[in-house]
PDB file of C-alpha atoms in Angstrom:
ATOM      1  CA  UNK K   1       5.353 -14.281   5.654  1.00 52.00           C
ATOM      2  CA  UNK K   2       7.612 -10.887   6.275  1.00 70.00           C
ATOM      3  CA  UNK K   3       7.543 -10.812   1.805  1.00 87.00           C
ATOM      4  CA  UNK K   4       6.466  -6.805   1.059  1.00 87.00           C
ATOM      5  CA  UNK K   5       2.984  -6.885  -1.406  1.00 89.00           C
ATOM      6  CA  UNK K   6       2.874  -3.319  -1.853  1.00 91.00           C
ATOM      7  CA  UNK K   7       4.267   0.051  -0.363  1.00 92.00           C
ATOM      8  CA  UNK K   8       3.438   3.515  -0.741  1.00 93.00           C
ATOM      9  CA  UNK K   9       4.860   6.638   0.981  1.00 93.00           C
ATOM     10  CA  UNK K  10       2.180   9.125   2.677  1.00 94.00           C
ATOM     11  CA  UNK K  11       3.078  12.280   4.607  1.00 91.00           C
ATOM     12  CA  UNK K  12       6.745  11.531   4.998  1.00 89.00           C
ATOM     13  CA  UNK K  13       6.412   7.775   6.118  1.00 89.00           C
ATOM     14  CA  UNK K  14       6.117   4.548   4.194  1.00 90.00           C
ATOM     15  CA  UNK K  15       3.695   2.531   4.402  1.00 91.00           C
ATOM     16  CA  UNK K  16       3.860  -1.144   3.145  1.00 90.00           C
ATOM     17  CA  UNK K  17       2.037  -4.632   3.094  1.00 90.00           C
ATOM     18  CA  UNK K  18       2.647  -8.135   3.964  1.00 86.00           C
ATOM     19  CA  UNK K  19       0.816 -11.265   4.736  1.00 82.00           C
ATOM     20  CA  UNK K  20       0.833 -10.523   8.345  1.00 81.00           C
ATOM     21  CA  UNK K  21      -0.881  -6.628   7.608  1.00 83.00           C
ATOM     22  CA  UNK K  22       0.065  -3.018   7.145  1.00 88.00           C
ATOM     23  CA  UNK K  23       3.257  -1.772   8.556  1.00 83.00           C
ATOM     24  CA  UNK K  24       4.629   1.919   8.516  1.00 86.00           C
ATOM     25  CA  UNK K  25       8.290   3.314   9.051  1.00 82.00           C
ATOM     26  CA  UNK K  26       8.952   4.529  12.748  1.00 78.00           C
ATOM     27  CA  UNK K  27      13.002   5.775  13.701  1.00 75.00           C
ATOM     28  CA  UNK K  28      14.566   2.481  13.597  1.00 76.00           C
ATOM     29  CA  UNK K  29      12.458   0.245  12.240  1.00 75.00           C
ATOM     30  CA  UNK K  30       8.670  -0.502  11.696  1.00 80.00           C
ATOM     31  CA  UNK K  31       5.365  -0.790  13.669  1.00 78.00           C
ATOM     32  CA  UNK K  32       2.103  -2.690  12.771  1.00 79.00           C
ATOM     33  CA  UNK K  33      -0.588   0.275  11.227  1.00 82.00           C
ATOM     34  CA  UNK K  34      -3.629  -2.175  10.478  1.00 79.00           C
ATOM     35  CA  UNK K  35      -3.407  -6.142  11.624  1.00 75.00           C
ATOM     36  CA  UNK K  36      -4.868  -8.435   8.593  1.00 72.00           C
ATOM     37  CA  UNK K  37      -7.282 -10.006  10.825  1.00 73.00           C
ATOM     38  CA  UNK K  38      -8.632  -6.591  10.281  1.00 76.00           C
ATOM     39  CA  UNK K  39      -8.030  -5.280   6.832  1.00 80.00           C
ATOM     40  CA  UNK K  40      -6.339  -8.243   5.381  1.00 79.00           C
ATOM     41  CA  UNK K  41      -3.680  -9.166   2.992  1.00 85.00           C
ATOM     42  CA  UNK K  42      -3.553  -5.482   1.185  1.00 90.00           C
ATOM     43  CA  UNK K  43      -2.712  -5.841  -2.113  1.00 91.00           C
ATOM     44  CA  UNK K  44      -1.951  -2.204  -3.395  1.00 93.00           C
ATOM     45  CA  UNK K  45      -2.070   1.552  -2.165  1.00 94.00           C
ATOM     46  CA  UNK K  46      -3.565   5.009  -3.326  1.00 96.00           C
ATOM     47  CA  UNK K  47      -3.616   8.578  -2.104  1.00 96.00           C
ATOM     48  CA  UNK K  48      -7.216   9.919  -2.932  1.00 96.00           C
ATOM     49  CA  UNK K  49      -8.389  13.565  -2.112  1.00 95.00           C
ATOM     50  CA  UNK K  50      -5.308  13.335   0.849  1.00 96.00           C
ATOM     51  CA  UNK K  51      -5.860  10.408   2.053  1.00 96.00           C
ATOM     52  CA  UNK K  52      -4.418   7.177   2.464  1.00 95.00           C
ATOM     53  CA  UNK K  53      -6.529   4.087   0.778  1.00 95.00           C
ATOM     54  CA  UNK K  54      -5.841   0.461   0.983  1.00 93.00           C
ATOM     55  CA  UNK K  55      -7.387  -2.509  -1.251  1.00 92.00           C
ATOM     56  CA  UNK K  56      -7.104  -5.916  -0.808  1.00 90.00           C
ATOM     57  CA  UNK K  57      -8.643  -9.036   0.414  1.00 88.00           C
ATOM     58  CA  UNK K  58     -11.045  -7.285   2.525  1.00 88.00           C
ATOM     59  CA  UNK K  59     -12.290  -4.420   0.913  1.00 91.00           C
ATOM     60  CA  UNK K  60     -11.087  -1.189   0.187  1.00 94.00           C
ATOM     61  CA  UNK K  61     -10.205   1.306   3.859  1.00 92.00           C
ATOM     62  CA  UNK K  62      -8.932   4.696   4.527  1.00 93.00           C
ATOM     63  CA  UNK K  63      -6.895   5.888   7.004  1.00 92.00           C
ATOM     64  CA  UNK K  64      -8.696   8.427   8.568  1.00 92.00           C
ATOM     65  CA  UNK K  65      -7.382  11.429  10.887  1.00 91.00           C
ATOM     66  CA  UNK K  66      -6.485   9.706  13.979  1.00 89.00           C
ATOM     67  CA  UNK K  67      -4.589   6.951  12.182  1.00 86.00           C
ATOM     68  CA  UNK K  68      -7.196   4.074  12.316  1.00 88.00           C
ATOM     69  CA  UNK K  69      -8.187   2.484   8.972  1.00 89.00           C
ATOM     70  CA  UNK K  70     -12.256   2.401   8.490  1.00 90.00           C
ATOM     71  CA  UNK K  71     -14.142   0.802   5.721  1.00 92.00           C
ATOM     72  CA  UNK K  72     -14.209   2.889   2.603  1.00 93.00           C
ATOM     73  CA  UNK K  73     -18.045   2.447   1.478  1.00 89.00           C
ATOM     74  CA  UNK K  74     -19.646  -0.715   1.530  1.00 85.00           C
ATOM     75  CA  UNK K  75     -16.651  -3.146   1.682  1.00 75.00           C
ATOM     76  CA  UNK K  76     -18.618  -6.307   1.546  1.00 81.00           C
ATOM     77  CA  UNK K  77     -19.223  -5.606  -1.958  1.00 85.00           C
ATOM     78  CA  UNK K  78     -15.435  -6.746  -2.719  1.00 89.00           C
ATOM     79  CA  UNK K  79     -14.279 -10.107  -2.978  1.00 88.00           C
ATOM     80  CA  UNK K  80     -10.589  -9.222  -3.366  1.00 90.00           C
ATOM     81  CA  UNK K  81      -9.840  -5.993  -4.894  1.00 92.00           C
ATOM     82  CA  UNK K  82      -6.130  -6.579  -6.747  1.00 92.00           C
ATOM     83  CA  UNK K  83      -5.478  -2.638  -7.977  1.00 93.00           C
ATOM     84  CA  UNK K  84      -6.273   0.807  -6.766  1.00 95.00           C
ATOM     85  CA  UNK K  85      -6.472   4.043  -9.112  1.00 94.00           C
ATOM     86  CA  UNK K  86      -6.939   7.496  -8.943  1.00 94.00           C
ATOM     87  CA  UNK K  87      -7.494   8.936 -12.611  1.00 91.00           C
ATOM     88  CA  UNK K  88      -9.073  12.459 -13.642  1.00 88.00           C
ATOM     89  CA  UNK K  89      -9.934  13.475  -9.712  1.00 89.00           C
ATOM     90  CA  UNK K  90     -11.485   9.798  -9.256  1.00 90.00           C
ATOM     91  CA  UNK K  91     -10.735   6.553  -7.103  1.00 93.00           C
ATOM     92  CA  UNK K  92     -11.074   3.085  -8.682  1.00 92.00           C
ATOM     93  CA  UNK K  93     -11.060  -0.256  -7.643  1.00 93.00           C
ATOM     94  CA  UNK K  94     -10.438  -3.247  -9.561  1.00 91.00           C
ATOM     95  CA  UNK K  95     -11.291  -6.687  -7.597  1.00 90.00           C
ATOM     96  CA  UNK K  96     -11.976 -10.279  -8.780  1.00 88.00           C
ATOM     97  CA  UNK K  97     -15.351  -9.608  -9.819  1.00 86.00           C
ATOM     98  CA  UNK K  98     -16.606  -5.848  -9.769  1.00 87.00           C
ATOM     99  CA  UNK K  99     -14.910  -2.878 -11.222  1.00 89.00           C
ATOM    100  CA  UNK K 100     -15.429   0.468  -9.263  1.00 91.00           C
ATOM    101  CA  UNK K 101     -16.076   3.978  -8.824  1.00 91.00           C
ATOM    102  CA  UNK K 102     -15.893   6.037  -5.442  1.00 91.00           C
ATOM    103  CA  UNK K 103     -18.646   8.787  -5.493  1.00 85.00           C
ATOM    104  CA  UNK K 104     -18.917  10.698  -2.369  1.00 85.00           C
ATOM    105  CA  UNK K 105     -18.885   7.718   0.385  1.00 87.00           C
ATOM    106  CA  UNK K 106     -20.172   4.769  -1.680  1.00 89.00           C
ATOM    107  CA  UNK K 107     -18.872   3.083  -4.632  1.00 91.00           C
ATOM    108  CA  UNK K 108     -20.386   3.140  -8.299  1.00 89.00           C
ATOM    109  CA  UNK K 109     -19.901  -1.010  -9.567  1.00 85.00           C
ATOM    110  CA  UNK K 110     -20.060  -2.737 -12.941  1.00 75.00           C
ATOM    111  CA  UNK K 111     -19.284  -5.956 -12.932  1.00 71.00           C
ATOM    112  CA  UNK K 112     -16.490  -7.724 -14.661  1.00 75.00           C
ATOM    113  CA  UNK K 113     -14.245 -10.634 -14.941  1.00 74.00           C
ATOM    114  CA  UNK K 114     -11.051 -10.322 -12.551  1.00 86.00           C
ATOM    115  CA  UNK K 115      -9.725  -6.611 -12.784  1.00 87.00           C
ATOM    116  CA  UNK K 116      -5.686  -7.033 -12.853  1.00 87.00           C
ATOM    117  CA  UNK K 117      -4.512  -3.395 -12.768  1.00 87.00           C
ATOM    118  CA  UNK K 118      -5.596   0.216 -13.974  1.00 89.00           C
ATOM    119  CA  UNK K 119      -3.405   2.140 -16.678  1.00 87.00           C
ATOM    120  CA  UNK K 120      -3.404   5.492 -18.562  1.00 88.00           C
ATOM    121  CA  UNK K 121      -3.108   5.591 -22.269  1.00 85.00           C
ATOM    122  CA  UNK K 122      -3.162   8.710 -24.074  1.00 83.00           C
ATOM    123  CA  UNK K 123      -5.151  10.539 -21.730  1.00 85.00           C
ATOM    124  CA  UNK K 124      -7.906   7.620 -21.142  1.00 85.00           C
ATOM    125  CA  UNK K 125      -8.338   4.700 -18.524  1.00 86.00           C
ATOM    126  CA  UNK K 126      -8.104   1.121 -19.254  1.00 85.00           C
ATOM    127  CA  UNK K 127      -8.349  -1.520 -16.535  1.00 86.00           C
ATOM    128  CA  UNK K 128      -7.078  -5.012 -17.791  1.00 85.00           C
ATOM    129  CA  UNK K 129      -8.779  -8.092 -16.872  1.00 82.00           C
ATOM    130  CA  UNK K 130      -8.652 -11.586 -17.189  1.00 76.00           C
ATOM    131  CA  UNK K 131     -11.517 -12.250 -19.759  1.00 66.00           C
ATOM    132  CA  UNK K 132      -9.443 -13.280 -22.550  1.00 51.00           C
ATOM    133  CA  UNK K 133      -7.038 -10.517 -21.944  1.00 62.00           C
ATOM    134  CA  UNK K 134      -9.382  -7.984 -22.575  1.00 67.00           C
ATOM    135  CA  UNK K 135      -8.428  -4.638 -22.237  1.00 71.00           C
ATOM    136  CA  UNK K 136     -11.684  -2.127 -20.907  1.00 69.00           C
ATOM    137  CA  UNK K 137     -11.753   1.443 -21.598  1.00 71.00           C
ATOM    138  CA  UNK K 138     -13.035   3.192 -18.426  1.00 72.00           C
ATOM    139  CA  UNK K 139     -15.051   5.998 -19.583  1.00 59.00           C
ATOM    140  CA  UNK K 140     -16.903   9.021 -17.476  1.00 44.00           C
ATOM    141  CA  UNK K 141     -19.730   6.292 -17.136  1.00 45.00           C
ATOM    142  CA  UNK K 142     -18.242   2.821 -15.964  1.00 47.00           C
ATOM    143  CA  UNK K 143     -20.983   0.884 -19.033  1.00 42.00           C
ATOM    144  CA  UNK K 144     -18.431   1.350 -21.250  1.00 45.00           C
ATOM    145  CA  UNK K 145     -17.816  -2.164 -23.855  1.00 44.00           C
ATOM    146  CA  UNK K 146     -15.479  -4.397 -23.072  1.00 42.00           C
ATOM    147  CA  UNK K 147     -13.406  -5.291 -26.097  1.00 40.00           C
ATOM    148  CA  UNK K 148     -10.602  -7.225 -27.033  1.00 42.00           C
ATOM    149  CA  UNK K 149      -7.339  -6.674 -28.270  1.00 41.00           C
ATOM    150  CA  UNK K 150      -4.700  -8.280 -30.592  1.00 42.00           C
ATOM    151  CA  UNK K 151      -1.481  -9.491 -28.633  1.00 44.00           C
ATOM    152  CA  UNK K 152       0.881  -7.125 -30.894  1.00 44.00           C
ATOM    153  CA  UNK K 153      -1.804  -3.747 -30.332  1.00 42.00           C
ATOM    154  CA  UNK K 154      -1.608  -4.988 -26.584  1.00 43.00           C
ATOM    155  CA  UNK K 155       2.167  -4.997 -26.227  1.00 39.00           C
ATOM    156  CA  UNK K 156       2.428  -1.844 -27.876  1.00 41.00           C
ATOM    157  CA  UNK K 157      -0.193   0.066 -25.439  1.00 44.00           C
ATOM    158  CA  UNK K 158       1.180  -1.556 -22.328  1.00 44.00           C
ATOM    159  CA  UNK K 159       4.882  -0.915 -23.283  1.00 38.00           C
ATOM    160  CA  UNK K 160       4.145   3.075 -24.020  1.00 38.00           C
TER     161      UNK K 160
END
């Protein structure tokens, strides 16, 4: 399936994924950057410290200098990660079942109920999951509680 997941531009070329793996712009077209037999159906993009990061079904991976992507930490430890984050100089991960922290070259987890996507509200991180539409505050320490909130307060945050 050709049908673009997710696409990201990094050092003046796009980048994007599909079923079949990660493509970037050459003159003229496109040319195949990471197969999914290795990486994966990639479900979303970040740019962390410079580099180029890529979550999906496989783990998380980096692109590193020569072009090749490589595991970013322990990849086993994701089932499918859905979102990708960089917030106050950090990189986060949300997958099915762990949220997660990058520190140095390994990742930081707490685990959690299907992490749907990362957003900023006034100044603080919230990563929205699927446990009864819960909305988590990510603080400096990932234990934060996990709380819920009314459907009208929810709107209201998310449409800001």
């Amino acid at each position: 399936n050709g049908e673009v997941i997710s696409e990201i531009e990094y050092n003046g070329k796009l980048y994007f994924s599909t079923r079949k793996g990660v493509y970037q712009e050459i003159q003229g077209g496109a040319e195949i950057a990471a197969k999914s037999d290795l990486v994966g159906e990639v479900n979303d993009f970040a740019i962390y410290q410079g580099v180029l990061y890529m979550g999906g079904e496989k783990g998380v991976y980096f692109m590193s200098d020569n072009g090749e992507f490589l595991p970013a930490g322990d990849y086993n430890m994701f089932t499918e990660v859905n979102d990708l984050y960089v917030f106050n100089g950090a990189l986060y991960a949300g997958d099915v079942l762990v949220l997660a922290r990058l520190q140095g070259a390994e990742w930081e987890t707490l685990v959690r109920d299907n992490v749907k996507r990362f957003f900023e509200h006034e100044g603080s991180l919230y990563a929205e999951t699927e446990a009864g539409n819960a909305i988590e505050k990510i603080g400096s320490e990932l234990n934060k509680e996990l709380f819920d909130i009314p459907k009208e307060s929810e709107r209201q945050i998310i449409n800001n």
